[in-house]
Short mmCIF file of C-alpha atoms in Angstrom, two decimals:
data_model
loop_
_atom_site.label_atom_id
_atom_site.label_comp_id
_atom_site.label_asym_id
_atom_site.label_seq_id
_atom_site.Cartn_x
_atom_site.Cartn_y
_atom_site.Cartn_z
CA MET A 1 9.34 17.21 6.91
CA ILE A 2 5.47 16.35 6.96
CA ARG A 3 5.82 16.67 10.77
CA ARG A 4 7.33 20.12 10.48
CA HIS A 5 4.38 21.15 7.94
CA PHE A 6 2.19 19.88 10.89
CA LEU A 7 3.77 21.97 13.76
CA ALA A 8 3.40 24.76 11.63
CA LEU A 9 -0.23 24.36 11.40
CA ALA A 10 -0.37 23.33 14.97
CA ALA A 11 1.79 27.42 15.41
CA THR A 12 -1.26 29.02 13.38
CA THR A 13 -4.04 27.62 15.57
CA VAL A 14 -2.26 28.53 18.54
CA LEU A 15 -2.35 32.31 16.94
CA ALA A 16 -5.72 31.83 16.02
CA PHE A 17 -7.19 30.37 19.08
CA GLY A 18 -4.94 30.27 21.73
CA LEU A 19 -2.75 27.26 23.16
CA GLY A 20 -5.80 25.38 24.28
CA GLY A 21 -7.46 25.36 20.95
CA ALA A 22 -3.89 24.19 19.38
CA ALA A 23 -3.41 21.51 21.78
CA GLN A 24 -6.93 20.25 21.04
CA ALA A 25 -6.21 20.01 17.55
CA GLU A 26 -2.93 18.34 17.67
CA ASP A 27 -4.67 15.41 19.85
CA ASP A 28 -8.03 15.19 17.26
CA PHE A 29 -5.92 13.60 14.78
CA ILE A 30 -3.07 10.74 13.82
CA VAL A 31 -0.96 10.72 11.08
CA VAL A 32 -0.72 6.65 8.83
CA GLN A 33 2.13 6.23 6.54
CA SER A 34 0.64 3.38 4.20
CA THR A 35 0.70 3.10 0.27
CA THR A 36 -1.03 4.35 -2.54
CA SER A 37 -2.32 0.49 -3.37
CA THR A 38 -4.62 1.27 -0.70
CA GLN A 39 -5.67 4.66 -0.81
CA ASN A 40 -6.37 3.76 -4.54
CA SER A 41 -8.83 0.98 -3.58
CA GLY A 42 -10.83 3.81 -1.55
CA LEU A 43 -10.56 1.61 1.65
CA PHE A 44 -9.43 4.49 3.86
CA ASP A 45 -12.61 6.55 2.60
CA HIS A 46 -14.57 3.62 3.45
CA ILE A 47 -13.64 2.51 6.76
CA LEU A 48 -12.02 5.95 8.62
CA PRO A 49 -15.06 7.68 8.48
CA ILE A 50 -15.79 4.54 11.30
CA PHE A 51 -13.41 5.00 12.93
CA THR A 52 -13.83 9.14 13.21
CA GLU A 53 -17.33 8.69 14.02
CA LYS A 54 -16.70 5.91 16.92
CA THR A 55 -13.68 7.89 18.56
CA GLY A 56 -13.76 11.27 17.55
CA ILE A 57 -10.07 11.22 15.57
CA GLU A 58 -9.36 12.30 12.31
CA VAL A 59 -6.92 10.04 10.60
CA ARG A 60 -4.43 12.25 7.68
CA VAL A 61 -3.34 9.23 5.24
CA VAL A 62 0.04 10.14 3.83
CA ALA A 63 -0.34 7.63 1.07
CA VAL A 64 3.29 6.80 -0.88
CA GLY A 65 5.36 3.65 -1.83
CA THR A 66 5.57 1.16 0.70
CA GLY A 67 9.97 1.67 0.71
CA GLN A 68 9.16 5.80 1.53
CA ALA A 69 6.21 5.14 3.92
CA ILE A 70 8.86 3.13 6.42
CA LYS A 71 11.48 5.70 5.68
CA ASN A 72 8.99 8.51 6.89
CA ALA A 73 7.43 6.54 9.58
CA ALA A 74 11.47 5.85 11.35
CA ASN A 75 12.27 9.49 10.96
CA GLY A 76 9.29 10.09 13.08
CA ASP A 77 6.40 11.22 10.48
CA GLY A 78 3.73 9.43 11.79
CA ASP A 79 2.20 7.78 13.90
CA VAL A 80 0.87 4.40 13.02
CA LEU A 81 2.23 2.35 9.86
CA PHE A 82 0.19 0.09 7.86
CA VAL A 83 1.93 -1.24 4.44
CA HIS A 84 2.55 -4.81 2.49
CA ALA A 85 6.04 -5.82 2.52
CA LYS A 86 6.09 -8.10 5.72
CA PRO A 87 9.66 -8.39 5.97
CA ALA A 88 10.41 -5.04 5.57
CA GLU A 89 8.15 -4.41 7.84
CA GLU A 90 9.64 -6.85 10.26
CA LYS A 91 12.97 -4.75 10.19
CA PHE A 92 11.85 -1.81 10.81
CA VAL A 93 10.49 -3.08 14.17
CA ALA A 94 13.92 -4.76 14.61
CA GLN A 95 15.94 -1.63 14.42
CA GLY A 96 13.73 0.12 17.41
CA HIS A 97 11.10 2.15 15.30
CA GLY A 98 7.97 0.51 16.19
CA LEU A 99 6.60 -1.91 18.19
CA ALA A 100 4.64 -5.21 17.57
CA ARG A 101 3.38 -5.92 14.02
CA SER A 102 -0.07 -7.50 12.90
CA ASP A 103 -1.67 -8.99 9.84
CA VAL A 104 -4.41 -6.87 9.00
CA MET A 105 -5.94 -8.40 6.15
CA TYR A 106 -4.54 -9.70 2.76
CA ASN A 107 -5.72 -10.24 -1.19
CA ASP A 108 -3.25 -10.54 -3.73
CA PHE A 109 -1.16 -9.58 -6.67
CA VAL A 110 -2.04 -10.10 -10.42
CA ILE A 111 -0.64 -9.36 -13.99
CA VAL A 112 -2.59 -7.31 -16.71
CA GLY A 113 -2.21 -7.40 -19.89
CA PRO A 114 -3.46 -5.86 -23.77
CA PRO A 115 -5.60 -8.08 -25.56
CA ALA A 116 -3.37 -8.92 -28.07
CA ASP A 117 -1.22 -10.62 -25.32
CA PRO A 118 1.85 -10.33 -26.86
CA ALA A 119 4.09 -12.70 -24.72
CA GLY A 120 1.55 -15.42 -24.93
CA VAL A 121 0.82 -15.13 -21.22
CA ALA A 122 -2.55 -14.69 -20.79
CA GLY A 123 -5.12 -17.65 -18.48
CA MET A 124 -1.21 -18.89 -16.84
CA SER A 125 -1.61 -19.26 -13.02
CA ASP A 126 2.31 -19.96 -12.84
CA VAL A 127 3.51 -15.90 -12.38
CA VAL A 128 7.42 -16.74 -12.48
CA ALA A 129 6.50 -18.99 -16.25
CA ALA A 130 4.49 -16.08 -17.09
CA LEU A 131 6.99 -13.54 -16.14
CA THR A 132 10.08 -15.65 -18.41
CA ARG A 133 7.93 -15.72 -21.27
CA ILE A 134 7.14 -11.71 -21.43
CA ALA A 135 11.14 -11.11 -20.83
CA GLU A 136 12.06 -13.78 -23.47
CA ALA A 137 8.88 -11.77 -26.06
CA GLU A 138 11.14 -8.45 -24.61
CA ALA A 139 6.88 -7.48 -24.80
CA PRO A 140 6.64 -4.16 -22.63
CA PHE A 141 6.33 -4.48 -19.36
CA ALA A 142 5.15 -1.38 -16.91
CA SER A 143 6.92 -1.52 -13.23
CA ARG A 144 6.46 1.06 -10.52
CA GLY A 145 10.77 0.74 -9.41
CA ASP A 146 9.65 2.76 -6.47
CA ASP A 147 10.17 0.44 -3.64
CA SER A 148 7.09 -0.21 -2.54
CA GLY A 149 5.54 -3.11 -1.58
CA THR A 150 4.51 -3.67 -4.82
CA ASN A 151 7.53 -3.15 -6.33
CA LYS A 152 9.23 -5.42 -3.88
CA ALA A 153 6.84 -8.41 -4.38
CA GLU A 154 7.34 -7.68 -8.65
CA LEU A 155 11.32 -8.30 -7.92
CA ARG A 156 11.19 -10.95 -5.72
CA LEU A 157 9.06 -12.68 -8.73
CA TRP A 158 11.95 -11.81 -11.48
CA ALA A 159 14.61 -12.67 -9.18
CA ALA A 160 12.37 -16.50 -9.21
CA THR A 161 12.66 -16.46 -13.25
CA GLY A 162 16.98 -15.96 -12.60
CA ILE A 163 16.16 -12.45 -15.23
CA ASP A 164 18.02 -9.53 -14.73
CA ALA A 165 15.02 -7.08 -15.92
CA ARG A 166 16.25 -4.33 -14.32
CA ALA A 167 19.53 -4.13 -16.68
CA ALA A 168 16.39 -3.86 -19.74
CA SER A 169 15.07 -0.50 -17.96
CA GLY A 170 14.25 1.72 -20.44
CA GLU A 171 14.03 -0.48 -23.77
CA TRP A 172 11.22 -3.44 -22.75
CA TYR A 173 11.52 -2.98 -19.25
CA ARG A 174 9.97 0.40 -17.96
CA GLU A 175 10.41 1.69 -14.68
CA THR A 176 7.66 4.03 -14.14
CA GLY A 177 8.87 5.56 -10.43
CA SER A 178 5.01 6.45 -9.60
CA GLY A 179 2.50 4.87 -7.38
CA MET A 180 0.18 2.51 -8.85
CA GLY A 181 -2.61 4.03 -10.42
CA ALA A 182 0.02 6.42 -11.87
CA THR A 183 1.16 3.59 -13.17
CA LEU A 184 -1.71 1.36 -14.41
CA ASN A 185 -2.15 4.82 -16.64
CA THR A 186 1.14 4.44 -18.13
CA GLY A 187 1.26 1.11 -18.85
CA THR A 188 -2.32 0.93 -20.41
CA ALA A 189 -1.19 3.58 -22.78
CA MET A 190 1.41 1.80 -23.63
CA GLY A 191 0.31 -1.12 -24.01
CA ALA A 192 2.37 -3.12 -21.37
CA TYR A 193 1.94 -6.15 -19.04
CA ILE A 194 1.90 -4.48 -15.59
CA MET A 195 1.71 -6.19 -11.99
CA THR A 196 -0.50 -5.04 -9.54
CA ASP A 197 -2.77 -5.53 -6.43
CA ARG A 198 -6.21 -6.98 -7.23
CA ALA A 199 -7.75 -3.71 -4.82
CA THR A 200 -6.40 -1.34 -7.07
CA TRP A 201 -7.10 -2.77 -10.44
CA ILE A 202 -10.51 -3.51 -9.44
CA ALA A 203 -10.72 0.32 -8.14
CA PHE A 204 -9.18 1.39 -11.41
CA GLY A 205 -11.66 3.23 -14.04
CA ASN A 206 -9.27 3.14 -17.08
CA LYS A 207 -9.36 -0.21 -18.16
CA GLY A 208 -9.75 -0.07 -21.67
CA ASP A 209 -9.94 -3.16 -23.17
CA TYR A 210 -7.15 -4.69 -20.32
CA GLN A 211 -7.81 -7.70 -18.72
CA ILE A 212 -6.07 -9.79 -16.54
CA ALA A 213 -3.66 -12.60 -17.73
CA VAL A 214 -2.01 -14.19 -14.60
CA GLU A 215 -3.32 -14.58 -11.77
CA GLY A 216 -4.11 -17.53 -9.24
CA ASP A 217 -0.44 -18.45 -8.08
CA ALA A 218 0.37 -18.45 -4.01
CA LYS A 219 3.31 -16.92 -4.92
CA MET A 220 1.33 -13.94 -5.50
CA PHE A 221 -0.32 -13.59 -2.02
CA ASN A 222 -0.60 -10.00 -0.71
CA GLN A 223 -0.44 -9.58 3.13
CA TYR A 224 -0.99 -6.33 5.06
CA GLY A 225 0.36 -5.54 8.58
CA ILE A 226 -0.19 -2.45 10.86
CA ILE A 227 2.52 -0.92 13.15
CA LEU A 228 2.61 1.73 16.30
CA VAL A 229 5.52 3.93 15.54
CA ASP A 230 7.40 3.61 19.22
CA PRO A 231 7.18 6.55 20.95
CA GLU A 232 10.02 6.23 22.90
CA MET A 233 12.23 6.58 19.75
CA HIS A 234 9.87 9.30 18.04
CA GLY A 235 8.63 11.22 21.37
CA ASN A 236 6.30 12.95 19.00
CA VAL A 237 4.28 9.69 18.54
CA LYS A 238 0.55 9.96 19.54
CA ALA A 239 0.71 6.52 21.09
CA GLU A 240 -2.71 6.13 22.89
CA ALA A 241 -4.69 7.68 20.11
CA GLY A 242 -2.37 5.97 17.40
CA GLN A 243 -2.46 2.67 19.20
CA SER A 244 -6.70 3.22 19.40
CA PHE A 245 -6.72 3.41 15.83
CA ILE A 246 -4.29 0.15 15.71
CA ASP A 247 -7.18 -1.80 18.34
CA TRP A 248 -9.84 -1.06 16.27
CA VAL A 249 -8.45 -2.08 13.15
CA LEU A 250 -7.94 -5.25 14.43
CA SER A 251 -10.91 -5.62 16.45
CA ASP A 252 -14.33 -7.55 15.40
CA GLU A 253 -15.75 -3.98 13.92
CA GLY A 254 -12.66 -3.06 12.09
CA GLN A 255 -12.22 -6.37 10.33
CA ALA A 256 -15.52 -6.62 9.73
CA ALA A 257 -15.63 -2.92 8.07
CA ILE A 258 -13.02 -4.16 5.58
CA ALA A 259 -14.71 -7.42 4.23
CA GLY A 260 -17.67 -4.75 3.99
CA TYR A 261 -16.14 -2.71 1.42
CA LYS A 262 -16.97 -3.85 -1.79
CA VAL A 263 -16.47 -2.43 -5.85
CA ASP A 264 -19.05 -3.58 -8.14
CA GLY A 265 -20.24 -6.70 -5.61
CA GLN A 266 -16.23 -7.87 -5.43
CA GLN A 267 -14.61 -7.46 -1.99
CA LEU A 268 -11.61 -6.02 -2.05
CA PHE A 269 -9.39 -6.70 0.99
CA PHE A 270 -9.69 -9.91 3.53
CA PRO A 271 -8.98 -9.33 6.79
CA ASN A 272 -6.84 -11.91 8.99
CA ALA A 273 -6.03 -10.47 12.08
CA GLY A 274 -5.58 -12.82 14.47
#
């Protein structure tokens, strides 16, 4: 559907400027399927103008949950996939939808909570023990519930507790079906605990009196990867321009741009290409 929209846009350009102008417009941009957490953090607003100024290639980001981004890319609706769910990314490549996957950067997940801390988890670093306490207390917990990279990571952690949190969906466990920013807004309004990537939390402007309650567990590591959608599987992929973006992101310049993005003096992502 996204691709059809862009093709319709190109057709309009043909009428307005002629075939040559349309071809130029088509070549001037790529579509990157990525995540709401990356978009909400402000990272793309920081790095994409640098890439565009260097190459003349505009990058149009479709920001959805990782699961949806992978589905979109598997349908050929995009040139590059830039998400954070490594097993799902590797499956995407194994199924022939994408070429080699590369690590780009990492940060971590945290659990934020209200000052009342009804489950008594503030200051904990053992995330499995903290989630167990939240479930035992039946304290409100807001989940994205959208098959995003964050949601996938959260469900893996719940599985480690042996607790089926989703069985309590609609009770103390609330699934928003929304992106990270929207889930933070919903969760803080209802006084719930929320698992979020740290970058989105730092950039989030509606924290109120919420604080990070649980952090520092190696199980909350959050790796991002990048993949060129396979042009042999999907003939509309702009392989050369898409690979140019990937090469830049993985280059010293791109990695330095990622490292240089800070909010309130805090670095949000840590490059680790190669």
